[in-house]
Amino acid sequence: MIDRQLVLHINWYILAMVALLFAAGVLNLYSASAFRMGEGTTLNNFYSRQLVWGGAGFLAMLVVMSFDYRHLKVMSWYIYAVSLILLACVFFWGVSIYGAQRWLHLGFVSFQPSELVKLGALILTAHILSRDEHPLQLKDLLKVLIIIIIPVIMVARQPDLGSALVILFLLAGIVVYQGIDRKLVKALLVLLPMIAPLFWFMLHDYQKTRLLSFLNPAQDPLGSGYHVIQSQIAVGSGGFWGKGFMEGTQSQLRFLPEKHTDFAFSVFSEEWGFLGALILLLVFCVFLYQVLSTSQQAKDRFGSLLCVGVFFYFFLQIMVNMGMVLGMLPVVGIPMPFISYGGTSALVNFIMVGLVLNVSMRRYMFKS
């Protein structure tokens, strides 16, 4: 039997915002894939698959909401270990697309373990940090660093720099929220700038090229700078009101690459203009505010840290995707949540929302 109190305490604002964002994303994918009709291929490729993944994600969200989130403490190590094993399988049996080996194929469906490991790392980090509310000492910080570094290195080697950065900054956000000992902060402020240049030598050549193109896209307008230049043209050509649904010239005439994934927001901005992009951003802001509010209302440290992690997960992806679409940040392959096409990403997005709703539903059930 469904507990009436649990249903009453669902954060309906979050559900409403997610429904709006997902609907906007499917409509945008419909427009972004419309050109395929001219090739005699089906129109259903992207938006219909996204609907299927969205349905699966919605069911997964309901499952996540159905049990007390505190049980995840016991399961955290297992979830993390399984996600790492799946990530390791990519190196042996992964499918390569566009030169990156990121997907596992199960015969009827492909998925990205790098998306699942974000979830595993988040739950385990929240569990470990929830044991003590005091600022982290060196010993505690090293434990968290090990949890973070292992998946970050594995994902970066696929290569998938964008997902690696999301894992790194997502967990860094939780650590900052928890607090770090002042002496340790001073030491990190000295140490991090010294080791930061070493990361340059760990990047692949194409990743270095993307960073250099970010500084000067006009240096190679038909090569490494092409994506950003076309994206800026699409966003700018939308003007204030936009060109209308399925009327964007940059997307419909195929000037804009990766219009269904990394640059889906460019298609949206061109067709709905500055006003549409502003409304979309406002919906994201309401969603993020509600997630952060739920973290403040949570009755235990674990629930609060889970919500903070979900907040940083979405916040980072929104800001980085918008930054690279507008040419303000390097292109690192991070999708816009609920707007860009991506099956595993959609599934994990809904599971993340389910975690927050789970905490929201049970905020009156027990005392801290």
Coordinates of C-alpha atoms in Angstrom, one line a residue:
M1 CA 0.0 0.0 0.0
I2 CA 1.3 3.5 -0.9
D3 CA 1.9 5.7 2.1
R4 CA -0.2 8.9 1.7
Q5 CA 2.3 11.0 3.6
L6 CA 5.1 10.1 1.3
V7 CA 3.0 11.1 -1.8
L8 CA 2.1 14.4 -0.1
H9 CA 5.7 15.3 0.5
I10 CA 6.9 14.7 -3.1
N11 CA 8.5 17.9 -4.4
W12 CA 6.0 18.5 -7.3
Y13 CA 8.0 21.5 -8.5
I14 CA 10.9 19.3 -9.4
L15 CA 8.7 16.8 -11.3
A16 CA 7.0 19.7 -13.2
M17 CA 10.3 21.2 -14.2
V18 CA 11.7 17.9 -15.3
A19 CA 8.5 17.2 -17.4
L20 CA 8.9 20.6 -19.1
L21 CA 12.6 20.1 -19.8
F22 CA 12.2 16.6 -21.2
A23 CA 9.3 17.7 -23.4
A24 CA 11.3 20.6 -24.7
G25 CA 14.2 18.2 -25.4
V26 CA 12.1 15.8 -27.4
L27 CA 10.6 18.6 -29.5
N28 CA 14.1 19.9 -30.1
L29 CA 15.3 16.5 -31.2
Y30 CA 12.4 16.2 -33.5
S31 CA 13.5 19.4 -35.2
A32 CA 17.2 18.5 -35.1
S33 CA 16.6 15.2 -36.9
A34 CA 14.0 16.4 -39.4
F35 CA 16.6 16.7 -42.2
R36 CA 16.8 12.9 -42.3
M37 CA 13.5 12.7 -44.1
G38 CA 15.2 14.0 -47.3
E39 CA 17.6 11.0 -47.3
G40 CA 14.7 8.5 -47.3
T41 CA 15.6 7.4 -43.8
T42 CA 13.2 7.4 -40.9
L43 CA 12.5 10.4 -38.8
N44 CA 12.2 8.3 -35.7
N45 CA 15.9 7.9 -35.1
F46 CA 16.5 10.3 -32.3
Y47 CA 13.4 11.7 -30.7
S48 CA 11.6 8.3 -30.6
R49 CA 14.6 6.6 -29.0
Q50 CA 14.8 9.4 -26.5
L51 CA 11.1 8.9 -25.7
V52 CA 11.8 5.2 -25.0
W53 CA 14.8 6.0 -22.8
G54 CA 12.8 8.7 -21.1
G55 CA 10.1 6.1 -20.3
A56 CA 12.7 3.7 -19.0
G57 CA 14.2 6.6 -16.9
F58 CA 10.8 7.5 -15.5
L59 CA 10.2 3.9 -14.4
A60 CA 13.8 3.8 -12.9
M61 CA 13.0 7.1 -11.0
L62 CA 9.8 5.5 -9.5
V63 CA 11.8 2.5 -8.4
V64 CA 14.4 4.8 -6.8
M65 CA 11.6 6.7 -5.0
S66 CA 10.0 3.5 -3.7
F67 CA 12.5 2.6 -1.0
D68 CA 14.1 4.5 1.9
Y69 CA 17.3 6.2 0.5
R70 CA 19.2 5.3 3.7
H71 CA 19.4 1.7 2.5
L72 CA 21.8 3.0 -0.2
K73 CA 24.5 3.4 2.5
V74 CA 24.7 -0.4 2.7
M75 CA 24.6 -0.8 -1.0
S76 CA 27.0 2.1 -1.8
W77 CA 30.2 0.0 -2.1
Y78 CA 28.5 -2.6 -4.3
I79 CA 27.0 0.1 -6.6
Y80 CA 30.4 1.7 -6.9
A81 CA 32.2 -1.6 -7.6
V82 CA 29.7 -2.7 -10.2
S83 CA 29.9 0.6 -12.0
L84 CA 33.7 0.3 -12.0
I85 CA 33.6 -3.2 -13.4
L86 CA 31.3 -2.1 -16.2
L87 CA 33.7 0.8 -16.9
A88 CA 36.6 -1.7 -17.1
C89 CA 34.6 -3.9 -19.5
V90 CA 34.6 -1.0 -22.0
F91 CA 38.4 -1.4 -22.5
F92 CA 37.9 -5.1 -23.5
W93 CA 34.5 -5.2 -25.2
G94 CA 33.6 -1.6 -25.8
V95 CA 32.2 -0.3 -29.0
S96 CA 34.1 2.6 -30.7
I97 CA 32.3 5.5 -32.2
Y98 CA 34.1 8.6 -33.6
G99 CA 37.4 7.2 -32.3
A100 CA 36.2 6.9 -28.7
Q101 CA 35.6 3.5 -27.1
R102 CA 32.8 4.4 -24.6
W103 CA 29.9 2.1 -25.2
L104 CA 29.0 -1.5 -24.2
H105 CA 26.7 -3.3 -26.6
L106 CA 24.2 -5.9 -25.2
G107 CA 22.8 -7.0 -28.5
F108 CA 19.6 -4.9 -28.4
V109 CA 20.9 -1.8 -26.7
S110 CA 24.1 0.2 -26.1
F111 CA 24.9 2.2 -23.0
Q112 CA 27.8 4.2 -21.5
P113 CA 29.2 2.9 -18.2
S114 CA 30.8 6.4 -17.7
E115 CA 27.3 7.7 -16.9
L116 CA 26.6 5.0 -14.4
V117 CA 29.9 5.5 -12.6
K118 CA 28.9 9.1 -11.8
L119 CA 26.0 7.7 -9.8
G120 CA 28.1 5.1 -8.0
A121 CA 30.8 7.6 -7.1
L122 CA 28.2 10.1 -5.8
I123 CA 26.4 7.6 -3.5
L124 CA 29.7 6.2 -2.1
T125 CA 31.2 9.7 -1.5
A126 CA 28.0 10.9 0.2
H127 CA 28.0 7.8 2.4
I128 CA 31.7 8.2 3.5
L129 CA 31.4 11.9 4.2
S130 CA 28.1 11.5 6.1
R131 CA 29.9 9.6 8.9
D132 CA 31.4 12.8 10.2
E133 CA 30.1 16.4 10.0
H134 CA 33.5 17.9 10.8
P135 CA 35.8 19.5 8.1
L136 CA 37.8 16.9 6.3
Q137 CA 41.3 16.1 7.5
L138 CA 44.1 14.8 5.2
K139 CA 43.3 11.2 5.9
D140 CA 39.6 11.6 5.1
L141 CA 40.4 13.7 2.0
L142 CA 42.8 10.9 0.7
K143 CA 40.0 8.4 1.0
V144 CA 37.7 10.5 -1.1
L145 CA 40.4 11.3 -3.6
I146 CA 40.9 7.6 -4.3
I147 CA 37.2 7.1 -4.9
I148 CA 37.3 10.1 -7.3
I149 CA 40.6 9.5 -9.1
I150 CA 40.0 5.8 -10.2
P151 CA 36.9 6.5 -12.3
V152 CA 38.2 9.9 -13.5
I153 CA 41.4 8.2 -15.0
M154 CA 39.4 5.3 -16.5
V155 CA 36.9 7.6 -18.1
A156 CA 39.6 10.0 -19.4
R157 CA 41.4 7.1 -21.1
Q158 CA 38.3 6.1 -23.2
P159 CA 38.8 9.1 -24.0
D160 CA 35.9 11.1 -22.5
L161 CA 37.3 14.2 -21.0
G162 CA 33.8 15.8 -20.5
S163 CA 32.5 12.9 -18.3
A164 CA 35.8 12.8 -16.4
L165 CA 35.5 16.5 -15.6
V166 CA 31.9 16.1 -14.5
I167 CA 32.9 13.3 -12.1
L168 CA 35.8 15.3 -10.8
F169 CA 33.9 18.6 -10.2
L170 CA 30.7 16.9 -9.0
L171 CA 32.6 15.2 -6.1
A172 CA 34.8 18.2 -5.5
G173 CA 31.5 20.2 -5.0
I174 CA 30.4 17.7 -2.3
V175 CA 33.8 17.9 -0.6
V176 CA 33.7 21.7 -0.5
Y177 CA 30.1 21.5 0.9
Q178 CA 31.4 19.2 3.6
G179 CA 34.3 21.5 4.4
I180 CA 38.0 21.1 4.5
D181 CA 40.5 21.8 7.4
R182 CA 41.9 25.3 7.0
K183 CA 45.6 24.1 7.1
L184 CA 44.7 21.6 4.3
V185 CA 43.1 24.3 2.2
K186 CA 46.2 26.5 2.4
A187 CA 48.4 23.5 1.4
L188 CA 46.1 22.7 -1.6
L189 CA 46.1 26.4 -2.7
V190 CA 49.9 26.1 -3.0
L191 CA 50.0 22.6 -4.4
L192 CA 47.3 22.6 -7.1
P193 CA 48.7 25.5 -9.2
M194 CA 52.0 23.6 -9.2
I195 CA 50.7 20.3 -10.6
A196 CA 48.0 21.8 -12.9
P197 CA 50.3 22.2 -15.9
L198 CA 51.0 18.4 -15.8
F199 CA 47.5 17.7 -16.9
W200 CA 48.3 19.3 -20.3
F201 CA 50.7 16.5 -21.1
M202 CA 48.0 13.9 -20.2
L203 CA 45.6 15.2 -22.9
H204 CA 45.3 13.6 -26.4
D205 CA 46.3 15.7 -29.3
Y206 CA 42.7 16.4 -30.4
Q207 CA 41.9 17.6 -26.9
K208 CA 44.8 20.0 -27.0
T209 CA 43.6 21.2 -30.4
R210 CA 40.1 21.9 -28.9
L211 CA 41.6 23.9 -26.1
L212 CA 43.7 26.0 -28.5
S213 CA 40.7 26.5 -30.8
F214 CA 38.7 27.8 -27.8
L215 CA 41.3 30.6 -27.5
N216 CA 41.2 31.4 -31.2
P217 CA 38.4 29.6 -33.2
A218 CA 39.2 31.6 -36.3
Q219 CA 42.7 29.9 -36.5
D220 CA 41.1 26.9 -38.1
P221 CA 37.5 27.8 -39.1
L222 CA 36.9 24.7 -41.3
G223 CA 38.5 22.3 -38.8
S224 CA 38.8 22.5 -35.0
G225 CA 37.0 25.8 -34.8
Y226 CA 34.1 24.8 -37.1
H227 CA 31.8 23.6 -34.3
V228 CA 32.0 26.7 -32.2
I229 CA 31.8 29.2 -35.1
Q230 CA 28.6 27.5 -36.5
S231 CA 27.1 27.3 -33.0
Q232 CA 27.7 31.0 -32.4
I233 CA 26.1 31.8 -35.8
A234 CA 23.1 29.6 -35.0
V235 CA 22.6 31.2 -31.6
G236 CA 23.1 34.7 -32.9
S237 CA 20.8 34.2 -36.0
G238 CA 17.9 33.3 -33.7
G239 CA 17.7 36.9 -32.5
F240 CA 15.2 37.8 -29.8
W241 CA 12.2 35.9 -31.0
G242 CA 13.8 33.0 -32.9
K243 CA 13.1 31.7 -36.4
G244 CA 10.4 29.3 -35.3
F245 CA 10.0 25.6 -34.8
M246 CA 11.9 23.6 -37.5
E247 CA 12.8 26.9 -39.3
G248 CA 16.4 27.2 -38.1
T249 CA 18.7 27.5 -41.2
Q250 CA 21.9 26.5 -39.5
S251 CA 20.4 23.2 -38.2
Q252 CA 18.0 22.4 -41.0
L253 CA 20.6 23.1 -43.7
R254 CA 23.2 20.9 -41.9
F255 CA 25.7 23.6 -41.1
L256 CA 25.6 22.8 -37.4
P257 CA 27.4 19.6 -36.4
E258 CA 26.3 17.3 -33.5
K259 CA 23.0 19.2 -33.4
H260 CA 21.2 16.4 -31.6
T261 CA 23.8 15.9 -28.8
D262 CA 26.4 18.5 -27.7
F263 CA 25.0 21.4 -29.7
A264 CA 21.2 20.7 -29.2
F265 CA 21.0 24.0 -27.2
S266 CA 22.2 25.8 -30.4
V267 CA 19.2 24.4 -32.3
F268 CA 16.9 25.5 -29.5
S269 CA 18.3 29.0 -29.4
E270 CA 18.1 29.5 -33.1
E271 CA 14.5 28.4 -33.3
W272 CA 13.2 30.0 -30.1
G273 CA 15.5 32.9 -29.8
F274 CA 16.9 34.8 -26.8
L275 CA 13.4 34.7 -25.2
G276 CA 13.1 30.9 -25.5
A277 CA 16.6 30.3 -24.2
L278 CA 15.9 32.6 -21.3
I279 CA 12.7 30.7 -20.4
L280 CA 14.6 27.4 -20.6
L281 CA 17.3 28.8 -18.3
L282 CA 14.7 30.0 -15.9
V283 CA 13.1 26.5 -15.8
F284 CA 16.6 25.0 -15.1
C285 CA 17.1 27.6 -12.3
V286 CA 13.8 26.7 -10.6
F287 CA 14.7 23.0 -10.9
L288 CA 18.2 23.6 -9.3
Y289 CA 16.8 25.8 -6.6
Q290 CA 14.3 23.1 -5.6
V291 CA 17.1 20.5 -5.5
L292 CA 19.2 22.7 -3.3
S293 CA 16.2 23.4 -1.1
T294 CA 15.6 19.7 -0.6
S295 CA 19.2 19.3 0.5
Q296 CA 18.6 21.9 3.2
Q297 CA 15.4 20.2 4.3
A298 CA 16.8 16.7 4.5
K299 CA 16.8 15.2 8.0
D300 CA 20.2 13.5 7.8
R301 CA 23.6 14.3 6.5
F302 CA 23.5 11.5 3.9
G303 CA 20.3 12.8 2.3
S304 CA 21.7 16.3 2.3
L305 CA 24.9 15.3 0.6
L306 CA 23.1 13.2 -2.0
C307 CA 21.0 16.2 -3.0
V308 CA 24.1 18.5 -3.1
G309 CA 25.8 16.0 -5.4
V310 CA 22.8 15.9 -7.7
F311 CA 22.8 19.7 -7.7
F312 CA 26.4 19.9 -8.8
Y313 CA 25.8 17.1 -11.4
F314 CA 23.2 19.1 -13.2
F315 CA 24.6 22.6 -12.5
L316 CA 28.0 21.7 -14.0
Q317 CA 26.6 20.1 -17.1
I318 CA 24.2 23.0 -17.8
M319 CA 26.9 25.7 -17.3
V320 CA 29.6 23.8 -19.3
N321 CA 27.3 23.0 -22.2
M322 CA 26.0 26.5 -22.4
G323 CA 29.6 27.8 -22.1
M324 CA 30.9 25.7 -25.0
V325 CA 27.9 26.3 -27.2
L326 CA 28.4 30.1 -26.8
G327 CA 32.2 29.8 -27.3
M328 CA 32.9 30.8 -23.7
L329 CA 34.4 27.4 -22.7
P330 CA 36.3 24.7 -24.6
V331 CA 34.3 22.0 -26.4
V332 CA 34.6 19.0 -24.1
G333 CA 31.5 16.9 -25.1
I334 CA 29.2 17.5 -22.2
P335 CA 25.4 17.2 -23.1
M336 CA 22.7 19.5 -21.9
P337 CA 20.6 17.6 -19.4
F338 CA 17.1 16.5 -20.8
I339 CA 17.7 18.5 -24.0
S340 CA 20.6 16.6 -25.7
Y341 CA 20.1 13.1 -27.1
G342 CA 21.6 10.3 -25.0
G343 CA 20.0 7.1 -23.7
T344 CA 22.2 6.4 -20.7
S345 CA 22.4 10.0 -19.9
A346 CA 18.6 10.3 -19.8
L347 CA 18.3 7.2 -17.7
V348 CA 20.9 8.5 -15.1
N349 CA 19.3 12.0 -15.1
F350 CA 15.9 10.5 -14.1
I351 CA 17.6 8.3 -11.4
M352 CA 19.3 11.4 -10.0
V353 CA 16.0 13.2 -9.8
G354 CA 14.5 10.1 -8.1
L355 CA 17.2 10.4 -5.4
V356 CA 16.2 13.9 -4.6
L357 CA 12.5 13.1 -4.6
N358 CA 13.2 10.2 -2.3
V359 CA 14.9 12.5 0.2
S360 CA 12.1 15.0 -0.2
M361 CA 9.4 12.4 0.5
R362 CA 11.0 11.2 3.7
R363 CA 12.1 14.5 5.2
Y364 CA 9.3 14.2 7.9
M365 CA 9.6 10.5 8.6
F366 CA 12.5 10.5 11.0
K367 CA 14.5 12.9 13.1
S368 CA 18.2 13.6 12.7

